[in-house]
Short mmCIF file of C-alpha atoms in Angstrom, two decimals:
data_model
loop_
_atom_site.label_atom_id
_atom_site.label_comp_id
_atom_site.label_asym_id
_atom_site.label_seq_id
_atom_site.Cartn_x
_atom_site.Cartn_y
_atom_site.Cartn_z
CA UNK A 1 174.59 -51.14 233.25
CA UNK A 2 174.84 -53.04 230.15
CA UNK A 3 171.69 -51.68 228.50
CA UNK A 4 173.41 -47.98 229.21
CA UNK A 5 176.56 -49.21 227.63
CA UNK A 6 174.54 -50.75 224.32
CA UNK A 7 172.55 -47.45 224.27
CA UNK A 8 175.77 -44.98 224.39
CA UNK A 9 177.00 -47.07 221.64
CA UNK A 10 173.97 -47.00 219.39
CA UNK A 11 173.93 -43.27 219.89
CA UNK A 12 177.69 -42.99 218.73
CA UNK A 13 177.30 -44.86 215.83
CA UNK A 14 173.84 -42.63 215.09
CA UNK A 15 176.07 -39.58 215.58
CA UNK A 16 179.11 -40.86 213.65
CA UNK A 17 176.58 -42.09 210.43
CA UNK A 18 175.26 -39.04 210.45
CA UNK A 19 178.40 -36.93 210.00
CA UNK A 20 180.03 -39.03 207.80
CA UNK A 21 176.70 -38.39 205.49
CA UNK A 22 176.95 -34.92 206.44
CA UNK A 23 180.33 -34.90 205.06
CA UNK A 24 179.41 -36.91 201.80
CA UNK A 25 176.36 -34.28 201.10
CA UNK A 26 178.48 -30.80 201.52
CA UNK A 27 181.39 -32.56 198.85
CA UNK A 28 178.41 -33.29 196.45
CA UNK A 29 176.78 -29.74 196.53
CA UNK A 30 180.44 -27.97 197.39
CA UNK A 31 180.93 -29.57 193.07
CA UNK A 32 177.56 -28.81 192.15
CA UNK A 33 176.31 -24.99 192.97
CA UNK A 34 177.50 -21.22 193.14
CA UNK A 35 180.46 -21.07 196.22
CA UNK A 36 180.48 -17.66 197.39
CA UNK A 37 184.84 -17.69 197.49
CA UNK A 38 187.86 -17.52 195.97
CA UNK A 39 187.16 -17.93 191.92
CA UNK A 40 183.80 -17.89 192.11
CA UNK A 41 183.20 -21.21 190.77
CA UNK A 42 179.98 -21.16 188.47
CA UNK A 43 178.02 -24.23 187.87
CA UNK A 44 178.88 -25.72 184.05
CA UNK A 45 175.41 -24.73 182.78
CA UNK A 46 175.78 -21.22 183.69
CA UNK A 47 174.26 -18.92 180.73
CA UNK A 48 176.95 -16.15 179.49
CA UNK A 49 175.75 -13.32 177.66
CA UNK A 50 178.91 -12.45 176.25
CA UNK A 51 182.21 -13.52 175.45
CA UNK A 52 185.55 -11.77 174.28
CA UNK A 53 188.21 -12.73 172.80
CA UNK A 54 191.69 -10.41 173.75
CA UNK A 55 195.45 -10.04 172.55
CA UNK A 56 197.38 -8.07 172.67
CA UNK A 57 200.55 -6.34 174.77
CA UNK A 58 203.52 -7.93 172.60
CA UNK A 59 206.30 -5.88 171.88
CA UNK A 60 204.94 -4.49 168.07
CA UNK A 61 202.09 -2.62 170.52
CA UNK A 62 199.41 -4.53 167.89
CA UNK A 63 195.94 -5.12 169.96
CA UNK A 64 192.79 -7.45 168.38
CA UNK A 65 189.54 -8.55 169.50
CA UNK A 66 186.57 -10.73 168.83
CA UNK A 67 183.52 -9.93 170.84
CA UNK A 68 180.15 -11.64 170.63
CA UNK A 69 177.22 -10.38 173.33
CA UNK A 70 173.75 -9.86 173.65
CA UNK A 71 172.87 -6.03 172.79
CA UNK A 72 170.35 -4.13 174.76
CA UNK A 73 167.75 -5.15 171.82
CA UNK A 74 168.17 -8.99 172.79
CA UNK A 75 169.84 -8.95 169.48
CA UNK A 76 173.51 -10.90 169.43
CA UNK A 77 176.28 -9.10 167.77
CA UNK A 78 180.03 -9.63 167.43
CA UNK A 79 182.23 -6.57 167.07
CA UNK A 80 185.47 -6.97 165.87
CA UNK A 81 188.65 -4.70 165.86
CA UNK A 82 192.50 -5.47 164.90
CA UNK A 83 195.83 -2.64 165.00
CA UNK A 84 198.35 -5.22 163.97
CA UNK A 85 201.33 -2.62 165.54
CA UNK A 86 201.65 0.52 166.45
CA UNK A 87 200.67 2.78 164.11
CA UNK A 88 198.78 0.78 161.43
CA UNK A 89 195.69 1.21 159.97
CA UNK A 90 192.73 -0.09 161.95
CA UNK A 91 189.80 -1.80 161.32
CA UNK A 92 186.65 -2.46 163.63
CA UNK A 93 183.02 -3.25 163.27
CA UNK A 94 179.97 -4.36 164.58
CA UNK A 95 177.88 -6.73 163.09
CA UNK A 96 174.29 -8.81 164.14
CA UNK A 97 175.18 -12.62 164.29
CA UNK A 98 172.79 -15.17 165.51
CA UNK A 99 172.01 -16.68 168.45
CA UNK A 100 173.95 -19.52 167.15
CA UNK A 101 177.62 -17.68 167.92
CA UNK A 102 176.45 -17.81 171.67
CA UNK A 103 175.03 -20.99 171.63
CA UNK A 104 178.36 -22.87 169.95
CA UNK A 105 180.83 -20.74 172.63
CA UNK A 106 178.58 -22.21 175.41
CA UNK A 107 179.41 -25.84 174.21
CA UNK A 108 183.07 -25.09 173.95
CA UNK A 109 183.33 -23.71 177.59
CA UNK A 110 181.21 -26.51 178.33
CA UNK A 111 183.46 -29.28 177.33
CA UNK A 112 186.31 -27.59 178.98
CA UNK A 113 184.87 -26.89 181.81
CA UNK A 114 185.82 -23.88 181.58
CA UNK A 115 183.00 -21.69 183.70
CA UNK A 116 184.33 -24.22 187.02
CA UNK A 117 187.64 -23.09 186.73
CA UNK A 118 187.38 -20.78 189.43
CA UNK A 119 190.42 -17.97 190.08
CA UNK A 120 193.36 -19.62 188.70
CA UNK A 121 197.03 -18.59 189.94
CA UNK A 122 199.51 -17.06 186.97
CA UNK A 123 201.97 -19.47 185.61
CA UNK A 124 205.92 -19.13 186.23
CA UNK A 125 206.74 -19.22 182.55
CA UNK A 126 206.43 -16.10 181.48
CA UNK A 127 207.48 -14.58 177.95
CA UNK A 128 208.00 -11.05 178.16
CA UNK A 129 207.68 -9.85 174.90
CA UNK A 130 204.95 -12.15 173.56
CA UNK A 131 201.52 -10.63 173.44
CA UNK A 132 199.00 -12.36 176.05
CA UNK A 133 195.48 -13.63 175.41
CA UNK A 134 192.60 -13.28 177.52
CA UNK A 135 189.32 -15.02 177.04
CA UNK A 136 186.77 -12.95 179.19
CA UNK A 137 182.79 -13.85 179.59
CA UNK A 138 179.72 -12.38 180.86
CA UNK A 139 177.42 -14.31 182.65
CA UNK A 140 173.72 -13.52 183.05
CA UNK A 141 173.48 -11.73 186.54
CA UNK A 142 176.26 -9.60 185.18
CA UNK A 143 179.43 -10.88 186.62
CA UNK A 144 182.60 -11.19 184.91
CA UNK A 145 184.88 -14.00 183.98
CA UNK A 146 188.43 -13.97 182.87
CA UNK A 147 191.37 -16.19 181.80
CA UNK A 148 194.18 -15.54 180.55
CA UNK A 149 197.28 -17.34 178.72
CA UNK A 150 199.60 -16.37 181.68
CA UNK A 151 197.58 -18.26 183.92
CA UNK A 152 197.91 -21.94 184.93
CA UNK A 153 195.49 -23.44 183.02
CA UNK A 154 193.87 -27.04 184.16
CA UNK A 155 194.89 -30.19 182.00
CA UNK A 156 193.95 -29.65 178.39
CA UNK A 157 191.86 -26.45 178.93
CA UNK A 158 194.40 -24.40 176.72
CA UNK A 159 192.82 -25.87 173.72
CA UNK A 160 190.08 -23.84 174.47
CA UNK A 161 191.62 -20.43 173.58
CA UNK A 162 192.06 -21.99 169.70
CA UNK A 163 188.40 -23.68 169.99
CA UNK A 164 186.39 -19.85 171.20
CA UNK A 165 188.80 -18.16 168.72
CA UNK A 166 187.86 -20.05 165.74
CA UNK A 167 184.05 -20.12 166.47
CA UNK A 168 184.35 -16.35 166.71
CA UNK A 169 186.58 -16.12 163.31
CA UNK A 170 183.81 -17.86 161.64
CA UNK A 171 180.81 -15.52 162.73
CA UNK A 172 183.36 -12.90 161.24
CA UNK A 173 182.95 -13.82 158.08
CA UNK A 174 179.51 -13.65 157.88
CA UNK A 175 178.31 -17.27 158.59
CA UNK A 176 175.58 -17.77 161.04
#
């Protein structure tokens, strides 16, 4: 009877070790890989092929963007377009930038961590007439990526709207 009652409990605490490393394993790769749910969450590594730059919607109707991306050529280009209000002259262009442009945007989102943020929910401030910005990448297999100034963003991570914005106003003056 007691070699039963030893046995049982051996088995238990097999059983019980094993779930609790069970447990551990799924938290590691839950952080770690591609979840197939709400956000999307992308793996910090994750190569973008593109990445725009939005405002616009305040109440003068103005409208700008930065966009750098891979063209069909494997060439990378930025186009770049600004109406400042309604009615005003605009001005848009495309020009070839190198690989660079790509390469520093990666490191930004990078240090923010910004590809794990996953599907964040919209912030209760709210300024009506204040135009929004959206920062909006492309990832390899196609899929799409945007954030957005009226969303809650994690900790510092609204830094990074400033940090994409002035890599991109750089490649628009012509440096590489």
């Amino acid at each position: 009877m007691k070699k039963t009652i030893i046995i049982a409990i051996a088995v238990f605490t097999a059983v019980a070790v094993l779930v609790t490393a069970g447990a551990f394993m799924f938290k590691w790769f839950k952080h770690r890989h591609i979840l197939d749910g709400p956000g999307m969450e992308r793996p910090l590594c994750y190569t973008i092929t593109s990445c725009r730059y939005y405002t616009g919607g305040g109440m003068d109707g103005g409208s700008s963007y930065i966009e750098v991306y891979i063209g069909e050529d494997n060439n990378v280009y930025l186009s770049y377009y600004d109406c400042p209000y309604i009615g005003a002259e605009e001005e848009s262009y495309t020009i070839e930038v190198g690989t660079g442009a790509l390469n520093e945007i990666q490191k930004a989102f990078y240090s923010r961590k910004f590809l794990s943020w996953g599907k964040l929910p919209k912030s209760d401030l709210e300024l009506l007439d204040a135009p929004q910005t959206t920062l909006s990448v492309t990832y390899g297999d196609g899929e799409m990526y945007s954030v957005s100034s009226s969303d809650e963003i994690p900790g510092e991570g609204y830094k990074i709207f400033g940090e994409i914005y002035s890599i991109l106003n750089l490649y628009t003056q012509g440096d590489d």
